[in-house]
DNA sequence: CAATCTTGGCTAAGTGCCTTAGCTTTAAGG
DNA sequence: CCTTAAAGCTAAGGCACTTAGCCAAGATTG
């Protein structure tokens, strides 16, 4: 049997592609193995199991998303940065419907790259918010608020939760515009 | 064998309880059957299968949530109504961690009760927003925004996505306060 | 009251997926 | 060339869902 020459990198990357095609929930070791041209148990030479694969996929997707968010916001500030980052966020979710859900997995403390990716993603959001003049606990509150809004919208959209025919793009931009207003006069007490 | 005397009602209700105990993802026909004291295939006399059970659970949970949201907001308006409804929403998610995820399932058009429950939930949100003077497409946009914020926050919280030690209750109330500000001067063009 | 019929339970069996154990063979390195 | 680590493989077990088909409990009806 000629060896296929897999390693963890190639396995996880193909898993990401497959997830985008069939959906995160439908990502299965069986499908991945057949896609890679090996028998299912062979995958265990590269990944500890299905859950570990999901974790590695999460690390990959989180890193990608963090990079795209950061890139979008670089050189901008305030509402400009906010809009650019929000658009990048939703765009990533659209382009990678299978990877996006993986980004919500809590980083595995045992995987430094995963932890670092999570920190970069949250840090990117926080940086934009500090650009609004927010400090201290207000940054934490506002970061949580923005993450909630972005994640909630993207998730509901992906689930088909917006039944009405009204333009979803418009709704998203209105949401971001309203967050912009909120951040400019954040209700917090400061510390 | 003495009959246990199940019907769809009792099965779905027990599924809801079990889901709250073990989590929505861990809700399994096997566990449900053993909990009810019957063999697994017996459940098929009352429910068409695992997916149908999830759908019925969704209908139940959505109806409960809609009722609690409506009840919380009754007799209030503006920021009062918004805060009461938002608190009821998050409170439901806390009390029913297994049912809450089910509420995000898109209502099954073939299940009138499910459809009606979904309409009640969205209608409750929309009613509060109309209390802010919003009309037309603005109501749609703002409803989507509020649902996104609530769902996103609750989901991230449940997933353990808020790593920092800062008070999560406070963050939630800040989020709601910021939405209140947004709705009072909604950025929309109106129609 | 007895015969009948519906129905809610059961066992048996098949599928798909994940996982572990243990073997074989490739290909790299001394 | 020989050795050996690693990358494949087959075999087998576990758990979940589903379908098929049987049987008895209990309601219905004459």
XYZ file of C-alpha atoms (C1' of nucleotides) in Angstrom:
442
model
C 0.000 0.000 0.000
C 1.545 3.267 -1.043
C 1.566 5.719 1.816
C -0.546 8.788 1.475
C 1.793 10.860 3.588
C -0.564 12.509 5.986
C 0.268 14.514 9.049
C -1.786 16.443 11.546
C -1.648 19.600 9.441
C -3.059 17.998 6.330
C -5.699 16.095 8.266
C -6.974 19.160 10.094
C -6.913 21.290 6.969
C -8.928 18.738 5.028
C -11.324 18.493 7.943
C -11.831 22.236 7.689
C -12.593 22.011 3.980
C -14.945 19.124 4.524
C -16.720 20.889 7.367
C -17.336 23.881 5.127
C -18.900 21.593 2.554
C -21.077 19.379 4.697
C -21.443 21.358 7.914
C -19.687 21.163 11.245
C -22.144 18.686 12.693
C -21.801 16.401 9.697
C -18.025 16.359 9.881
C -17.280 12.735 10.616
C -14.091 10.759 10.876
C -15.510 8.267 8.406
C -16.140 10.925 5.771
C -12.795 12.542 6.404
C -10.930 9.260 6.077
C -12.586 8.369 2.809
C -11.869 11.881 1.539
C -8.211 11.445 2.405
C -8.078 7.985 0.890
C -7.261 6.084 4.053
C -9.127 3.728 6.337
C -10.804 5.345 9.299
C -8.532 4.017 12.073
C -5.521 5.387 10.245
C -6.574 8.866 11.263
C -5.766 7.977 14.831
C -2.094 8.088 13.905
C -2.480 11.845 13.455
C -5.338 12.853 15.728
C -6.306 11.492 19.099
C -9.965 11.111 18.170
C -13.046 12.923 17.017
C -13.084 15.422 19.865
C -9.408 16.229 19.474
C -9.989 16.832 15.771
C -12.774 19.254 16.613
C -10.458 21.052 19.005
C -7.690 21.339 16.420
C -10.202 22.579 13.905
C -11.321 25.150 16.443
C -7.757 26.330 16.880
C -7.330 26.657 13.122
C -10.592 28.482 12.585
C -10.089 30.800 15.543
C -6.645 31.729 14.281
C -7.996 32.445 10.804
C -10.850 34.516 12.133
C -8.582 36.475 14.473
C -6.260 37.259 11.607
C -9.042 38.423 9.325
C -10.566 40.584 12.020
C -7.231 42.138 12.846
C -6.383 42.747 9.213
C -9.726 44.384 8.583
C -9.318 46.836 11.437
C -5.695 47.771 10.893
C -5.234 51.420 10.063
C -8.769 52.312 11.096
C -10.356 53.485 14.295
C -13.707 54.169 15.875
C -16.749 53.412 13.761
C -14.575 52.714 10.752
C -12.694 49.992 12.553
C -15.873 48.628 14.071
C -17.634 48.326 10.722
C -14.621 46.785 9.023
C -14.149 44.233 11.754
C -17.834 43.372 11.939
C -17.998 42.878 8.193
C -14.921 40.678 8.276
C -16.481 38.624 11.044
C -19.718 37.952 9.241
C -17.913 37.446 5.968
C -15.775 34.741 7.509
C -18.848 32.995 8.816
C -20.394 33.097 5.353
C -17.325 31.833 3.562
C -16.639 29.125 6.140
C -19.964 27.882 7.441
C -18.372 24.709 8.785
C -15.421 26.345 10.489
C -17.327 29.198 12.053
C -19.155 27.121 14.680
C -15.802 25.674 15.689
C -14.548 29.138 16.632
C -16.952 29.179 19.557
C -15.221 26.330 21.317
C -13.412 27.469 24.427
C -9.660 27.332 23.790
C -7.940 24.250 25.114
C -5.423 25.320 27.777
C -3.223 22.452 26.632
C -2.987 23.867 23.112
C -0.920 27.071 23.189
C -1.782 27.956 19.605
C -5.460 27.702 20.383
C -5.108 29.863 23.461
C -3.087 32.412 21.549
C -5.643 32.525 18.751
C -8.451 33.121 21.212
C -6.524 35.913 22.843
C -5.835 37.525 19.495
C -9.516 37.436 18.568
C -10.722 38.920 21.830
C -7.795 41.326 21.832
C -8.726 42.612 18.408
C -12.218 43.424 19.597
C -10.933 45.026 22.772
C -8.470 47.152 20.820
C -11.229 48.577 18.675
C -13.253 49.372 21.764
C -10.376 51.100 23.493
C -10.333 53.270 20.412
C -13.696 54.549 21.611
C -12.051 55.700 24.806
C -13.331 52.830 26.893
C -11.156 51.639 29.734
C -11.120 49.208 32.626
C -14.170 47.016 33.145
C -16.008 48.943 30.476
C -13.770 47.302 27.901
C -14.711 43.904 29.250
C -18.414 44.691 29.236
C -18.318 46.194 25.775
C -16.263 43.354 24.381
C -18.785 40.885 25.684
C -21.575 42.970 24.209
C -19.985 43.157 20.791
C -19.092 39.487 20.712
C -22.643 38.652 21.732
C -24.139 40.796 19.003
C -21.880 39.494 16.252
C -22.091 35.869 17.260
C -25.798 36.001 17.892
C -26.574 37.587 14.566
C -24.367 35.275 12.566
C -25.701 32.228 14.356
C -29.342 33.142 13.935
C -28.730 33.964 10.306
C -26.985 30.659 9.650
C -29.764 28.745 11.389
C -32.345 30.393 9.173
C -33.758 32.165 12.189
C -34.587 35.326 10.290
C -37.778 34.270 8.631
C -38.986 37.555 7.243
C -38.012 38.637 3.759
C -36.478 41.921 4.867
C -32.893 42.515 3.860
C -30.560 40.803 6.282
C -27.532 42.849 5.220
C -29.358 45.974 6.156
C -30.320 44.590 9.538
C -26.707 43.739 10.208
C -25.499 47.189 9.313
C -28.142 48.735 11.502
C -27.015 46.539 14.351
C -23.429 47.640 13.900
C -24.499 51.261 13.612
C -26.417 50.960 16.861
C -23.419 49.395 18.586
C -21.323 52.282 17.312
C -23.702 54.705 18.950
C -23.645 52.683 22.158
C -19.881 52.603 22.364
C -19.643 56.335 21.890
C -21.688 56.868 25.014
C -21.220 53.598 26.834
C -23.638 53.417 29.744
C -21.016 52.117 32.140
C -19.907 53.705 35.362
C -16.334 53.422 34.170
C -14.545 51.207 36.640
C -45.768 -6.424 31.629
C -47.698 -3.633 33.254
C -48.028 -0.750 30.906
C -46.337 2.455 31.864
C -48.999 4.538 30.161
C -46.914 6.952 28.168
C -48.080 9.400 25.579
C -46.383 12.057 23.541
C -46.912 14.677 26.239
C -45.243 12.702 28.985
C -42.395 11.617 26.751
C -41.590 15.138 25.591
C -41.902 16.566 29.082
C -39.527 13.979 30.489
C -37.157 14.667 27.604
C -37.173 18.319 28.614
C -36.331 17.470 32.202
C -33.606 15.105 31.150
C -32.144 17.631 28.732
C -31.915 20.177 31.523
C -30.007 17.675 33.613
C -27.578 16.254 31.103
C -27.535 18.863 28.343
C -29.300 19.101 25.032
C -26.533 17.332 23.135
C -26.514 14.473 25.627
C -30.241 13.936 25.362
C -30.477 10.470 23.923
C -33.350 8.142 23.239
C -31.556 5.447 25.185
C -31.279 7.587 28.312
C -34.834 8.821 27.944
C -36.193 5.291 27.599
C -34.378 4.025 30.648
C -35.568 7.079 32.576
C -39.141 6.303 31.599
C -38.751 2.640 32.406
C -39.325 1.296 28.908
C -37.190 -0.248 26.227
C -35.808 2.154 23.665
C -37.907 1.084 20.665
C -41.064 1.612 22.685
C -40.541 5.353 22.375
C -41.278 5.085 18.681
C -44.918 4.476 19.580
C -45.063 8.073 20.773
C -42.425 9.919 18.788
C -41.330 9.430 15.216
C -37.636 9.380 16.099
C -34.819 11.346 17.630
C -35.191 14.340 15.336
C -38.932 14.520 15.844
C -38.382 14.445 19.586
C -35.971 17.360 19.290
C -38.561 19.257 17.283
C -41.304 18.639 19.829
C -38.945 19.669 22.587
C -38.227 22.829 20.617
C -41.926 23.574 20.387
C -42.345 23.072 24.127
C -39.350 25.187 25.069
C -40.215 27.955 22.634
C -43.739 28.140 24.010
C -42.442 28.314 27.574
C -39.921 31.000 26.728
C -42.470 33.044 24.810
C -44.831 32.906 27.746
C -42.214 33.961 30.249
C -41.035 36.818 28.056
C -44.562 38.027 27.524
C -45.432 37.764 31.188
C -42.337 39.688 32.189
C -43.129 42.579 29.888
C -46.818 42.883 30.552
C -47.788 46.188 32.102
C -44.426 47.767 31.339
C -43.048 49.747 28.438
C -39.829 51.199 27.098
C -36.691 50.457 29.056
C -38.714 48.869 31.839
C -40.218 46.338 29.486
C -36.899 45.751 27.764
C -35.072 45.013 31.007
C -37.820 42.778 32.320
C -37.965 40.790 29.111
C -34.216 40.497 28.807
C -33.924 39.289 32.386
C -36.676 36.746 31.812
C -34.883 35.532 28.704
C -31.551 34.952 30.380
C -33.241 33.569 33.444
C -35.010 30.960 31.367
C -31.741 29.943 29.771
C -30.186 29.551 33.213
C -33.025 27.545 34.654
C -33.382 25.363 31.570
C -29.929 24.873 30.104
C -31.069 21.855 28.124
C -34.259 23.369 26.739
C -32.773 26.720 25.819
C -30.729 25.487 22.846
C -33.860 23.823 21.531
C -35.587 27.191 21.290
C -33.253 28.151 18.470
C -34.612 25.509 16.151
C -36.613 26.992 13.316
C -40.301 26.209 13.858
C -41.587 23.252 11.915
C -44.274 24.482 9.498
C -46.046 21.160 10.002
C -46.420 21.796 13.736
C -48.904 24.620 14.289
C -48.126 24.875 17.982
C -44.466 25.303 17.229
C -45.147 27.975 14.639
C -47.470 29.777 16.993
C -44.912 29.676 19.794
C -42.251 31.146 17.536
C -44.564 33.923 16.479
C -45.409 34.693 20.070
C -41.744 34.944 21.010
C -40.814 37.216 18.132
C -44.038 39.141 18.575
C -43.228 39.822 22.201
C -39.903 41.338 21.249
C -41.447 43.352 18.453
C -44.141 44.676 20.766
C -41.567 46.004 23.190
C -39.713 47.681 20.358
C -42.826 49.306 18.970
C -43.129 50.796 22.439
C -39.988 52.739 21.562
C -41.839 54.260 18.643
C -40.189 52.087 16.040
C -42.227 51.221 12.970
C -41.971 49.425 9.647
C -38.661 47.843 8.744
C -37.071 49.406 11.797
C -39.019 46.994 13.935
C -37.629 44.096 11.928
C -34.069 45.362 12.164
C -34.313 46.117 15.853
C -35.952 42.781 16.607
C -33.130 40.997 14.871
C -30.626 43.104 16.775
C -32.173 42.372 20.134
C -32.568 38.682 19.466
C -28.934 38.559 18.343
C -27.715 40.295 21.460
C -29.743 38.162 23.860
C -29.061 34.881 22.136
C -25.404 35.646 21.594
C -24.817 36.631 25.185
C -26.650 33.672 26.648
C -24.938 31.258 24.291
C -21.447 32.557 24.943
C -22.117 32.529 28.654
C -23.376 28.962 28.598
C -20.411 27.836 26.540
C -18.055 29.330 29.084
C -16.931 31.857 26.518
C -16.507 34.643 29.036
C -13.184 33.731 30.486
C -12.417 36.792 32.528
C -13.492 36.992 36.142
C -15.455 40.202 35.711
C -19.079 40.091 36.755
C -21.200 38.607 34.009
C -24.464 39.958 35.434
C -23.081 43.438 35.175
C -21.985 42.901 31.579
C -25.466 41.723 30.689
C -27.120 44.714 32.265
C -24.725 47.020 30.482
C -25.592 45.314 27.225
C -29.286 45.797 27.839
C -28.721 49.392 28.881
C -26.832 50.022 25.654
C -29.613 48.449 23.613
C -32.062 50.700 25.411
C -30.051 53.706 24.325
C -29.891 52.403 20.775
C -33.603 51.839 20.527
C -34.351 55.308 21.755
C -32.488 56.768 18.800
C -32.510 53.895 16.371
C -30.111 54.625 13.552
C -32.547 53.486 10.889
C -33.835 55.536 8.027
C -37.337 54.547 9.059
C -38.791 52.704 6.124
C -69.570 -11.647 30.068
C -67.008 -12.969 26.333
C -64.969 -12.171 21.913
C -62.466 -8.904 19.366
C -59.426 -5.367 18.142
C -56.346 -1.613 19.010
C -52.284 -0.327 20.890
C -48.338 -0.004 23.859
C -45.056 -2.668 25.196
C -41.201 -6.220 23.856
C -37.066 -8.749 21.375
C -34.292 -9.210 17.406
C -31.622 -7.434 13.975
C -29.327 -3.975 10.886
C -26.788 0.510 10.114
C -23.433 4.045 11.075
C -20.043 6.048 13.841
C -16.114 6.034 17.218
C -12.493 3.597 19.411
C -8.915 0.138 20.649
C -5.818 -3.679 19.730
C -2.611 -5.670 17.214
C -0.422 -6.753 12.708
C 2.265 -5.417 8.429
C 4.947 -2.797 5.572
C 7.013 1.309 4.123
C 10.837 4.126 4.104
C 14.337 6.431 6.703
C 18.869 6.083 9.071
C 22.933 3.991 10.788
C 22.095 -3.971 4.103
C 19.804 -4.178 8.397
C 17.090 -2.136 11.834
C 13.413 0.382 13.443
C 9.850 4.041 13.936
C 5.851 5.262 11.936
C 1.962 4.939 8.843
C -0.897 2.196 7.052
C -4.226 -1.974 7.590
C -7.976 -5.524 9.422
C -10.693 -7.123 13.144
C -13.627 -6.441 16.762
C -16.414 -4.057 20.401
C -19.428 -0.300 22.042
C -23.133 2.908 21.691
C -26.878 5.301 19.313
C -30.813 5.191 16.037
C -34.093 2.734 13.361
C -37.175 -0.926 11.467
C -39.714 -5.230 11.642
C -42.510 -8.166 13.714
C -44.470 -10.419 17.938
C -47.449 -10.440 22.147
C -50.330 -9.148 25.766
C -53.092 -5.425 28.160
C -56.960 -3.239 28.127
C -60.718 -1.007 25.792
C -64.706 -1.878 22.826
C -68.589 -4.076 21.438
C -72.085 -7.572 20.712
